[in-house]
Coordinates of C-alpha atoms in Angstrom, one line a residue:
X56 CA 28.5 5.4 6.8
X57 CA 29.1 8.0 4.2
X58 CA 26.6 9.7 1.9
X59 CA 26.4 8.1 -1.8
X60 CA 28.1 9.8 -4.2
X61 CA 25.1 10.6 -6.2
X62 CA 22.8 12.2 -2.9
X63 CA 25.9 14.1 -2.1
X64 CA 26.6 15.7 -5.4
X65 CA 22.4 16.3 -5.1
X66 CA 23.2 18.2 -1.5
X67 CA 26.4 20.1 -2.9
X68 CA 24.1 22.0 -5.8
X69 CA 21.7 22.4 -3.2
X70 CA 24.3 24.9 -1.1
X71 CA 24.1 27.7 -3.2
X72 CA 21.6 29.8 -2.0
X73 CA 21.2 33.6 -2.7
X74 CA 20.9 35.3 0.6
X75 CA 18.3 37.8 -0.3
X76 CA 20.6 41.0 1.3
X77 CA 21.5 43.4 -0.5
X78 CA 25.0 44.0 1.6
X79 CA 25.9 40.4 0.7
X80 CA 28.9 40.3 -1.9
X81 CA 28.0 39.7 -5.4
X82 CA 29.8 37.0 -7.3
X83 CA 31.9 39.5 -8.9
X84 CA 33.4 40.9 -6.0
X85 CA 33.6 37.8 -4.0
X86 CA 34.6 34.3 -5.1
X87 CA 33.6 31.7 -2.3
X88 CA 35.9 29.5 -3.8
X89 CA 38.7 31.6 -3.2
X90 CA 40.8 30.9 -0.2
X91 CA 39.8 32.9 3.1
X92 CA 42.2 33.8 5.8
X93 CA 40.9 31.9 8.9
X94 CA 41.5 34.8 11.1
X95 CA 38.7 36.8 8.6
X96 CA 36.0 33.9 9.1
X97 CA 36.8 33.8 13.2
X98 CA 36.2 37.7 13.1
X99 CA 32.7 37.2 11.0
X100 CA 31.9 34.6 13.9
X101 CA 32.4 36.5 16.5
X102 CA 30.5 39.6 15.5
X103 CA 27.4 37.0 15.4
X104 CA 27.5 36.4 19.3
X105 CA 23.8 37.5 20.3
X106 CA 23.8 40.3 23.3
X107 CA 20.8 40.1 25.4
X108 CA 19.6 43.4 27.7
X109 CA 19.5 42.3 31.3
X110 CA 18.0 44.7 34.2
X111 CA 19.7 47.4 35.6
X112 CA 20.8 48.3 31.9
X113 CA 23.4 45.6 31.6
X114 CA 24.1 43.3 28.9
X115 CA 25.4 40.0 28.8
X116 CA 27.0 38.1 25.3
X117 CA 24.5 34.3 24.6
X118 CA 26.8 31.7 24.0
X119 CA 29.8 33.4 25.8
X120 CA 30.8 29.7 26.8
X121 CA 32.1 29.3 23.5
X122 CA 33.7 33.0 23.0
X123 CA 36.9 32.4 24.9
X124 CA 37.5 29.3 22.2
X125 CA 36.6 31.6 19.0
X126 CA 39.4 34.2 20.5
X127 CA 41.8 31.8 21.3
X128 CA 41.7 30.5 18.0
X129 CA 42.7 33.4 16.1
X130 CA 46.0 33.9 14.9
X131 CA 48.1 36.3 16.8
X132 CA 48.2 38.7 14.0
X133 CA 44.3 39.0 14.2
X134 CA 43.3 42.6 15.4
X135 CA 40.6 41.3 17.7
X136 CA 37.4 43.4 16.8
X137 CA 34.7 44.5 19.3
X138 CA 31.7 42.8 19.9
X139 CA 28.6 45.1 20.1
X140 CA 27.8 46.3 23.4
X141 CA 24.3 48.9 23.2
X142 CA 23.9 49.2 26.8
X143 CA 20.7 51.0 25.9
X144 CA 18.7 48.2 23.9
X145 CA 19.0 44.4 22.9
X146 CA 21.1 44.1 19.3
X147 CA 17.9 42.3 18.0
X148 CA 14.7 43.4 18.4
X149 CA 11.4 41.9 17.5
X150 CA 9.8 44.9 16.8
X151 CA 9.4 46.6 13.2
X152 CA 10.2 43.2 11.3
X153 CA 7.3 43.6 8.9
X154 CA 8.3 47.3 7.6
X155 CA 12.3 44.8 7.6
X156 CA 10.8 42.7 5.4
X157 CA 9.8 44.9 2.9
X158 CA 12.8 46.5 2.9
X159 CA 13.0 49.2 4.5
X160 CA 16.3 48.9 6.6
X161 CA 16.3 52.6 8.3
X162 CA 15.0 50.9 11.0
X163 CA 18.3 48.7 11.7
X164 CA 20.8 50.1 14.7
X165 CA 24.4 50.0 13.6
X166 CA 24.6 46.3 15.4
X167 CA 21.8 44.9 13.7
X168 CA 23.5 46.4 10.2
X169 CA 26.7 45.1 11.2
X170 CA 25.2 41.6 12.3
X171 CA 23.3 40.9 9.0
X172 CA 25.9 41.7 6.8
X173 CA 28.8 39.2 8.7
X174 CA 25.8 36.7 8.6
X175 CA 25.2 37.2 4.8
X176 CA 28.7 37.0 4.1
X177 CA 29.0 33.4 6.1
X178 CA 26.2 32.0 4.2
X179 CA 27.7 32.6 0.7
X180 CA 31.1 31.2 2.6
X181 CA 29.5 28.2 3.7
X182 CA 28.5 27.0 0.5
X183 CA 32.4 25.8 0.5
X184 CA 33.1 23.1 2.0
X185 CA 37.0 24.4 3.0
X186 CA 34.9 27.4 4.4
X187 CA 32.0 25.1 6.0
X188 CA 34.5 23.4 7.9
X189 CA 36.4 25.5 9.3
X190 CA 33.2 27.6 10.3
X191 CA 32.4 24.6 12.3
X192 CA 35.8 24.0 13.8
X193 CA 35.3 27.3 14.9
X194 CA 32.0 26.9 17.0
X195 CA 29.7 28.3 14.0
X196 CA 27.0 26.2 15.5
X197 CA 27.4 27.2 18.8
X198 CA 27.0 30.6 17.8
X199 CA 23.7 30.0 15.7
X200 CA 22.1 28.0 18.1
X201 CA 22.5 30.8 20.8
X202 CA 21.2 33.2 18.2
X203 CA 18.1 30.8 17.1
X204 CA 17.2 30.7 21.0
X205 CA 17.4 34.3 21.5
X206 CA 16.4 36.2 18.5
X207 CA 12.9 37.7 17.8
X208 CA 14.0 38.6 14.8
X209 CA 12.8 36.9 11.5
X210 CA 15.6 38.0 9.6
X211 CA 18.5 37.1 12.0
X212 CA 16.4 33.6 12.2
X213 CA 16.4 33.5 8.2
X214 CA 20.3 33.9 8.3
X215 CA 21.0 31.2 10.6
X216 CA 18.8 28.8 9.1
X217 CA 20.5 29.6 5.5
X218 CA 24.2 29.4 7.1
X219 CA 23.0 26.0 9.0
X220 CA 21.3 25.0 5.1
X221 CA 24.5 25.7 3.4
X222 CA 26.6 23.7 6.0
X223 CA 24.3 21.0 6.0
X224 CA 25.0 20.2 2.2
X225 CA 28.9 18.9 3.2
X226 CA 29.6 15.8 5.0
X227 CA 31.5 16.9 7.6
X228 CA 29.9 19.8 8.7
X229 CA 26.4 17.8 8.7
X230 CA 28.2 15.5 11.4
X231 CA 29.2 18.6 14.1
X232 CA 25.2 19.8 13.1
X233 CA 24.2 15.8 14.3
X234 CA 26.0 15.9 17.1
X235 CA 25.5 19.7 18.5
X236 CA 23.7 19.0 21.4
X237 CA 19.7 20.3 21.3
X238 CA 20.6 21.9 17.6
X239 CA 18.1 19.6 15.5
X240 CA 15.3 19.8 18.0
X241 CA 15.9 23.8 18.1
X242 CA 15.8 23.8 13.7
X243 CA 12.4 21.5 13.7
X244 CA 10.8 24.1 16.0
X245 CA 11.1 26.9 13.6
X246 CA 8.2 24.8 11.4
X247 CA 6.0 27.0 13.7
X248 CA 7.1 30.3 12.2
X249 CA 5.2 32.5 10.2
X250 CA 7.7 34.3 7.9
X251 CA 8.0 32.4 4.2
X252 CA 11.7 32.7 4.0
X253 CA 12.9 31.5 7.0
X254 CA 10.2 28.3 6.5
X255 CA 11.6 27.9 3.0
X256 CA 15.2 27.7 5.2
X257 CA 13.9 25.2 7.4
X258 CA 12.6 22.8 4.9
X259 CA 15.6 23.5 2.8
X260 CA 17.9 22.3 6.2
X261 CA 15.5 19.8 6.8
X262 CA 15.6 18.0 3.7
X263 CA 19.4 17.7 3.6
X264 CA 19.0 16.1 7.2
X265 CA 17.1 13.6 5.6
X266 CA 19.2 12.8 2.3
X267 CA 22.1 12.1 4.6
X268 CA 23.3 9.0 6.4
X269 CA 22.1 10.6 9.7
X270 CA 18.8 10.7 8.4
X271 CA 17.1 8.7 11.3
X272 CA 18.2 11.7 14.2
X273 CA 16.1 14.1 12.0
X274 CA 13.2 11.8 11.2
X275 CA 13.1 11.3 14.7
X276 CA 12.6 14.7 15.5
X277 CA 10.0 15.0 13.4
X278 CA 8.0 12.0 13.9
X279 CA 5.0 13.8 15.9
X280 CA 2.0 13.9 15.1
X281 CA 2.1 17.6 16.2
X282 CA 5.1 18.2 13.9
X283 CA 4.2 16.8 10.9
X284 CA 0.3 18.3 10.8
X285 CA 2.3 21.4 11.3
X286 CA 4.3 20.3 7.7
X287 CA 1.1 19.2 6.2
X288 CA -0.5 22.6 7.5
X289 CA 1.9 24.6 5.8
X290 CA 2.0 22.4 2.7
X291 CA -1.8 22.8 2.1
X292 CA -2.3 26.4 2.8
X293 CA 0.4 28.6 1.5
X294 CA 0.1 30.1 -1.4
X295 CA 4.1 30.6 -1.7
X296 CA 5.1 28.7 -4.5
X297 CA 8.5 28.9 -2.9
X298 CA 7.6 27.5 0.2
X299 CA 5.2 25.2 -1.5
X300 CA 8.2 23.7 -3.9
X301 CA 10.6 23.8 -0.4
X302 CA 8.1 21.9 2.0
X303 CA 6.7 19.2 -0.9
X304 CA 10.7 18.9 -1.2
X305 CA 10.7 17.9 2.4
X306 CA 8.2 15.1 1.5
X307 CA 10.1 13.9 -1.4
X308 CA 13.1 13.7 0.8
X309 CA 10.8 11.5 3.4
X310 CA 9.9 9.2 0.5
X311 CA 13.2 8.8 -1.2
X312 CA 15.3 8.5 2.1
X313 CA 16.1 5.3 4.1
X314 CA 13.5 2.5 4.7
X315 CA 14.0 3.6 8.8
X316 CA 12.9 6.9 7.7
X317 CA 10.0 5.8 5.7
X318 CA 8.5 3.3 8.2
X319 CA 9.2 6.1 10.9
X320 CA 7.3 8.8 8.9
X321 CA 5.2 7.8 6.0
X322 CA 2.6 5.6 8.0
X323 CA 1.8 8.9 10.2
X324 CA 1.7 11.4 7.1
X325 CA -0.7 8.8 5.4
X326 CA -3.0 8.7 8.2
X327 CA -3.1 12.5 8.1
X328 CA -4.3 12.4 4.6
X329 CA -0.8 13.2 2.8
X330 CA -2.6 11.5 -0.6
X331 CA -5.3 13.8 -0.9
X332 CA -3.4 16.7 0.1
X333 CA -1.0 15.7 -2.7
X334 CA -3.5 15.3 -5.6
X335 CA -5.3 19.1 -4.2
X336 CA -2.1 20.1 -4.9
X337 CA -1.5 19.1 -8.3
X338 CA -5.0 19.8 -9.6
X339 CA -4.0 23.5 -8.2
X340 CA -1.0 23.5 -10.3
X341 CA -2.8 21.8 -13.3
X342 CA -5.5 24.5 -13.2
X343 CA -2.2 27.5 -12.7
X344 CA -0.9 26.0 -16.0
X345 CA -4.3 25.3 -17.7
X346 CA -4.7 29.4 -17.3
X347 CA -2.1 31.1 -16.6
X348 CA 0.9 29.8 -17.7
X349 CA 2.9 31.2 -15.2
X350 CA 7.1 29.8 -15.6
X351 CA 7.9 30.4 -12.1
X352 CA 5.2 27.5 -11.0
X353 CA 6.2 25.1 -13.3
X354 CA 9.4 24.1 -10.3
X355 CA 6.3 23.3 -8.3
X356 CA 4.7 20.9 -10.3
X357 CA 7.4 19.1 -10.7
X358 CA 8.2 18.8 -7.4
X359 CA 4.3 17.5 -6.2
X360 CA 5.0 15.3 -9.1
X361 CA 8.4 13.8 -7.9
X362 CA 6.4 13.6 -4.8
X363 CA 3.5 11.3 -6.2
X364 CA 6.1 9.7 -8.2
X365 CA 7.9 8.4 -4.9
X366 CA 4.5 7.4 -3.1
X367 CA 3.7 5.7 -6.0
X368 CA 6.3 3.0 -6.1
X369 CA 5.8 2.2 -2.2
X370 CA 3.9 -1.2 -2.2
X371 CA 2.0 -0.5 0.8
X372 CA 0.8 2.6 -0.7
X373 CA 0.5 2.3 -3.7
X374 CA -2.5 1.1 -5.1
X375 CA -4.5 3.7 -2.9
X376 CA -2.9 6.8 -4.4
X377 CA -3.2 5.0 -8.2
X378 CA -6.8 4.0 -7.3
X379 CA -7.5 7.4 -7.0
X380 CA -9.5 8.7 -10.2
X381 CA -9.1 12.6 -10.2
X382 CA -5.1 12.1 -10.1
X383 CA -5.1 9.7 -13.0
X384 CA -7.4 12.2 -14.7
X385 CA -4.7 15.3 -13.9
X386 CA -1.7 13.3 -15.3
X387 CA -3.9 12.5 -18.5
X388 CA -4.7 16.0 -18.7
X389 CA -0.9 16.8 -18.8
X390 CA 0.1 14.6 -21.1
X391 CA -2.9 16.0 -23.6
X392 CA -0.7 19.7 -22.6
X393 CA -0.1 21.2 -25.9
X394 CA 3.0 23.4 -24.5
X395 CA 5.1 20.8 -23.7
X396 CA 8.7 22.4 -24.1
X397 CA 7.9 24.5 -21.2
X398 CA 6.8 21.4 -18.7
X399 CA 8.9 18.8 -20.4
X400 CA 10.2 17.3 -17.3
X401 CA 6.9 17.4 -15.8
X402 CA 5.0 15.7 -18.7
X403 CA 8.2 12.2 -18.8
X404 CA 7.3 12.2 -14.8
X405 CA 3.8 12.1 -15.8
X406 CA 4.2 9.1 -18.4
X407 CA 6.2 6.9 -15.7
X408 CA 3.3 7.6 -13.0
X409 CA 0.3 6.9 -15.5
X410 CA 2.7 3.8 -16.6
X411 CA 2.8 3.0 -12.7
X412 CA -1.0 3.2 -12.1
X413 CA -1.9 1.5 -14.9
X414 CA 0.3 -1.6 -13.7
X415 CA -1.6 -1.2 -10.5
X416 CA -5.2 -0.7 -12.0
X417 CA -5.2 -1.9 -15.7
X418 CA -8.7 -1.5 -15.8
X419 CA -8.3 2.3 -16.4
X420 CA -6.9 1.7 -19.7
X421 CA -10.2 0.9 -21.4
X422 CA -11.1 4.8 -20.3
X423 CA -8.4 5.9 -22.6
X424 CA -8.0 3.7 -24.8
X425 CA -10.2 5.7 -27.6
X426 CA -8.4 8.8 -26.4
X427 CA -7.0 10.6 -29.5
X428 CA -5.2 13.2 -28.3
X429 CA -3.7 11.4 -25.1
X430 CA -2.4 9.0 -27.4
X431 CA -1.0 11.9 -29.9
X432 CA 0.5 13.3 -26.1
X433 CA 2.1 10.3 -25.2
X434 CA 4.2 10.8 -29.1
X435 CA 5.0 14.1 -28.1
X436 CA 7.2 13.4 -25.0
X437 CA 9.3 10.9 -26.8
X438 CA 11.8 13.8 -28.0
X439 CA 12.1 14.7 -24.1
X440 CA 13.0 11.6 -23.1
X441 CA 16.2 10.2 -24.9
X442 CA 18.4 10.3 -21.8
X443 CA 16.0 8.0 -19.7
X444 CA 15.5 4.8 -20.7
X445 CA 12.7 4.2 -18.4
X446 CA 10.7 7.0 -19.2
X447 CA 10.9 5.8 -22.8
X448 CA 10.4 2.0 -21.8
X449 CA 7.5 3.7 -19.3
X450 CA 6.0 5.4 -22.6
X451 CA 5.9 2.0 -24.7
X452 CA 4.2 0.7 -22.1
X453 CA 1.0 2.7 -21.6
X454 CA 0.9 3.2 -25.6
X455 CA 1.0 -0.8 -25.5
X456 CA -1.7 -0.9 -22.9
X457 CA -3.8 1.4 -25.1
X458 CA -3.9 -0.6 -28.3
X459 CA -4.2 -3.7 -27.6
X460 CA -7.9 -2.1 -26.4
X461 CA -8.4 -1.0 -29.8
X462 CA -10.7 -2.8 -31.8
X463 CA -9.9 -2.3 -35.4
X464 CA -12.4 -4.8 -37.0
X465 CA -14.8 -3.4 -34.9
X466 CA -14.4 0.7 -34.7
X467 CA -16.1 2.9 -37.1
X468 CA -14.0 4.1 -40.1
X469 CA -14.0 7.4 -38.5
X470 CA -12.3 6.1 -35.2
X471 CA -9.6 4.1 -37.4
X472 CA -8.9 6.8 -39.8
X473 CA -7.8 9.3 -36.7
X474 CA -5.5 6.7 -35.0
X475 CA -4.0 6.2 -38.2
X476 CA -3.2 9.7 -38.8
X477 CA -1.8 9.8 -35.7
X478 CA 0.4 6.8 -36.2
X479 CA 1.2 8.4 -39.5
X480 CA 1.8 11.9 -38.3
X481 CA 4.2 10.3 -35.2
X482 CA 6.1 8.1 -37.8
X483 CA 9.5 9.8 -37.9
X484 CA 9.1 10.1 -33.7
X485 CA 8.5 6.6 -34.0
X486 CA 11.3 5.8 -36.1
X487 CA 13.8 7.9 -34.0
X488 CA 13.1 6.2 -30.5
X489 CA 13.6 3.1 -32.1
X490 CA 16.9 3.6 -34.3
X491 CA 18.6 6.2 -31.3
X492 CA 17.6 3.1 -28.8
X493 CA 17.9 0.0 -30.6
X494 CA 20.5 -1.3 -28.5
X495 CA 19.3 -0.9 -24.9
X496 CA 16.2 -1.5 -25.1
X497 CA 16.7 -4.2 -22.4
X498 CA 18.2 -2.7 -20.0
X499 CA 15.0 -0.1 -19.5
X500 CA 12.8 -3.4 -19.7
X501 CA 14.1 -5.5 -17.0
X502 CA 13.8 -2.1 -14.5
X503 CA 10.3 -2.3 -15.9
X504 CA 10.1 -5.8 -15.2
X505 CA 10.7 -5.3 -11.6
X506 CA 7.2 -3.0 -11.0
X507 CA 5.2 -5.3 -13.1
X508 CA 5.2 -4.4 -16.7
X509 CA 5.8 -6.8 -19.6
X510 CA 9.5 -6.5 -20.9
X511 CA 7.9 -6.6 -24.6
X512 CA 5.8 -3.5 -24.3
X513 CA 7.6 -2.2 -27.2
X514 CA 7.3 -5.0 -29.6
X515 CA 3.6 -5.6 -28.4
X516 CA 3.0 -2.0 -29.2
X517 CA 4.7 -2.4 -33.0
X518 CA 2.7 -5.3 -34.0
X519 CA -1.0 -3.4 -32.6
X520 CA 0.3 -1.2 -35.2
X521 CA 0.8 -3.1 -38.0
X522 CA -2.3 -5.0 -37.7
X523 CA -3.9 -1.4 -37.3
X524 CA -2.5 -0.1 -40.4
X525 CA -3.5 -3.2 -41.9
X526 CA -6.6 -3.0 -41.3
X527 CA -6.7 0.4 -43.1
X528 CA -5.3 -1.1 -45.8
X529 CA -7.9 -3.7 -45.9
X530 CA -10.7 -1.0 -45.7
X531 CA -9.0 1.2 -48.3
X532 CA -9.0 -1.6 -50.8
X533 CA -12.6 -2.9 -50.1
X534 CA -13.8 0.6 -50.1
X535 CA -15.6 2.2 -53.6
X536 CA -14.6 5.8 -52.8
X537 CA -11.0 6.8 -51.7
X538 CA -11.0 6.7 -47.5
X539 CA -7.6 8.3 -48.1
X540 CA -7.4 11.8 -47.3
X541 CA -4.4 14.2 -48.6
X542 CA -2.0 13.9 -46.1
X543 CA -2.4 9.5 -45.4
X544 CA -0.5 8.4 -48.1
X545 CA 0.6 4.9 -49.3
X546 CA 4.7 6.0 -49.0
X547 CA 3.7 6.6 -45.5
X548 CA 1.8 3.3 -44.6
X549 CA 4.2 1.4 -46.0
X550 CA 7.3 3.1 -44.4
X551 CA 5.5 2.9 -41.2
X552 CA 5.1 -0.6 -41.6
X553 CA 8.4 -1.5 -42.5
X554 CA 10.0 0.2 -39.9
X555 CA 7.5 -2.1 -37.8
X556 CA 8.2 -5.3 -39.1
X557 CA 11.9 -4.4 -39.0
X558 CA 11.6 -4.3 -35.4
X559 CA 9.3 -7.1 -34.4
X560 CA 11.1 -9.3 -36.1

């Protein structure tokens, strides 16, 4: 069964991954998509063989099973180059990997030097699929699962892991992963690291496992209790926003996978409080944007967003996460986010969810139904939304849901004369949506249809306003002093109006 054109273009943009060295080429001097002489990439392979010190002062080559098949297949012309051999210490050494990680190299032998430069350079090349493939053909695998079992090293582990992420994003190569025998089980176990880059590898690896049409061996290998409160562990504490957006990716890839993978993970994660830990999340984010408006969060809400967004439209789940009154108030609170341009795409994912739990719980509309500047919010993210007819459609919907609340003949003149200004001020946002989408405006409203909202949202929502602008009218006319202010103008009621009528009718 082959991957869907759509998850694997998804996996593909997911391949190119900078690998944080400062050895590895720059674009300029080396074009991945240029072709590579096979004998170079067997050469790079080879100089990843692990050496491990054994006693007497002897050392032995990991994985040497697989060495003879790397030399054989070189080409003849291939100058065969020397595998390090320090008879004095192990290649890799777990000690001094903290003062490594800030980067002070001095600490690196000439092996380990040599060894993280060939592995840099095969994680850029594996973002190719001609590369990937031929890395694999060439017992790549082998040669990172010896390392991954051996290493003490976080940096040779970070390597491997972005090499293995980079193959994983091409069909072929994700096969030979699948089928290496003990490889999958080997790359779950590296959840119990401590070092943020390599985790953000893992989840990076694991997610493609789980967009592809092997998705079942790696939910299977996760399915313990023990491995997924290590997930949740890491999702809930780290303060990372790189690992955070990375792991909470992992999740999204649980939700949006296969119904196996779903029945064979979600009920456990649930159970383990994935809901809550969700919504902490995303009031974390909410207060980050609230005050500090920091840009390089912003990836992270959106993906604990995408996150709810999946759990959301899972019946069994559903209602639980929508009944839950401190997330509705957190995506209310971003749709009332002045700033929008900066957090557009999280603001349309916020519309569909609030769309979604109001489908669910209707009963939450009357608590925003008198809500002024929600209402003016939910305008505002109509400009953001003219590729995705569902958002739009999702949009119609809640603004329906709100005004048919609204009790015009009943309100204070006060209460009416700020909705109408902010029907009035809205007016040419109004006008666009409905003039740019005029013409598939069913489409988006049989998707709706499907998750329980009426297909004539839209039309419901034009006529609240006419009768609401009406009603004005009514007032104006009855009234001894002028209710208009400077800026609510007859031209504007009645253009308002027409355009309503026009589109009701």
């Amino acid at each position: 069964m082959a991957a869907s054109n759509s998850a694997q273009d998804q996996l593909e943009e997911d391949c190119f991954v900078p690998s944080h060295h400062p050895s590895a080429p720059s674009d300029e001097l080396f074009d991945i998509s240029t072709a590579v002489d096979p004998s170079y990439v067997i050469s790079l392979i080879r100089k990843l063989l692990p050496v491990a010190q054994k006693s007497g002062g002897n050392t032995e080559i990991l994985g040497s099973n697989c060495i003879d098949e790397i030399v054989n297949s070189s080409n003849d012309n291939c100058k065969r180059m020397e595998i390090v051999d320090d008879s004095t210490e192990s290649v890799f050494r777990g000690e001094g990997e903290g003062d490594l990680r800030e980067g002070e190299s001095s600490g690196l032998s000439a092996g380990e030097e040599v060894w993280e430069e060939c592995g840099c350079v095969l994680w850029d090349l594996a973002a190719n699929q001609t590369h990937a493939e031929l890395m694999v053909q060439n017992f790549i695998l082998d040669v990172l699962l010896a390392n991954l079992m051996a290493t003490q090293s976080v940096r040779v582990t970070e390597i491997c892991l972005g090499i293995l992420g980079n193959l994983a994003c091409h069909e072929v190569p994700m096969k030979h992963i699948v089928s290496t025998n003990g490889l999958i089980a080997v790359i779950v176990d590296q959840l119990f690291l401590d070092d943020t880059q390599s985790l953000c590898e893992v989840f990076r690896l694991l997610s493609s496992g789980l967009q592809g049409p092997e998705c079942i061996k790696w939910a299977e290998e996760l399915q313990s209790e023990h491995m997924l409160s290590r997930i949740l562990w890491i999702i809930e504490n780290t303060l990372n926003p790189q690992l955070i957006e990375k792991s909470v990716g992992l999740l999204s890839s649980m939700l949006e996978s296969q119904k196996e993978v779903e029945h064979t993970l979600l009920s456990a994660l649930m159970k383990l409080g994935l809901a809550s830990i969700l919504v902490n999340l995303l009031a974390f984010e909410m207060s980050k944007l609230t005050n500090d408006r920091i840009p390089e969060r912003y990836p992270v809400l959106d993906v604990i967003l995408r996150a709810l967004e999946a759990l959301c439209i899972i019946d069994v789940y559903s209602l639980e996460i929508c009944s839950n009154k401190e997330f509705f108030r957190l995506v209310c609170d971003l749709i009332k986010f002045p700033d929008k341009v900066e957090v557009s795409t999280c603001c349309v994912t916020a519309g569909v969810l609030i769309a979604n739990i109001l489908s669910d719980v209707p009963d939450l509309a009357s608590n925003i139904s008198l809500d002024f500047p929600f209402l003016e919010g939910l305008f505002d993210i109509f400009p953001f939304t003219s590729e995705d007819c569902e958002a739009r459609c999702a949009l119609w919907s809640i603004i329906a849901r709100l005004l048919v609340r609204v009790r015009e003949d009943e309100m204070s003149t006060s209460s009416l004369r700020q909705i109408v200004f902010i029907l009035l001020s809205k007016s040419d946002v109004i006008e666009d949506d409905l003039f740019d989408h005029q013409f598939d405006e069913n489409k988006g409203f049989e998707s709706l249809a499907t998750s329980g909202r009426k297909p004539n949202a839209r039309t419901l929502a034009l006529r609240r306003i006419t009768c609401i602008l009406n009603r004005w009218n009514a007032l104006r006319d009855s009234s001894e002093k002028d209710m208009m202010e400077e800026h609510v103008t007859d031209e504007k009621i009645c253009r308002l109006l027409g355009i309503c009528h026009k589109h009701t009718v």
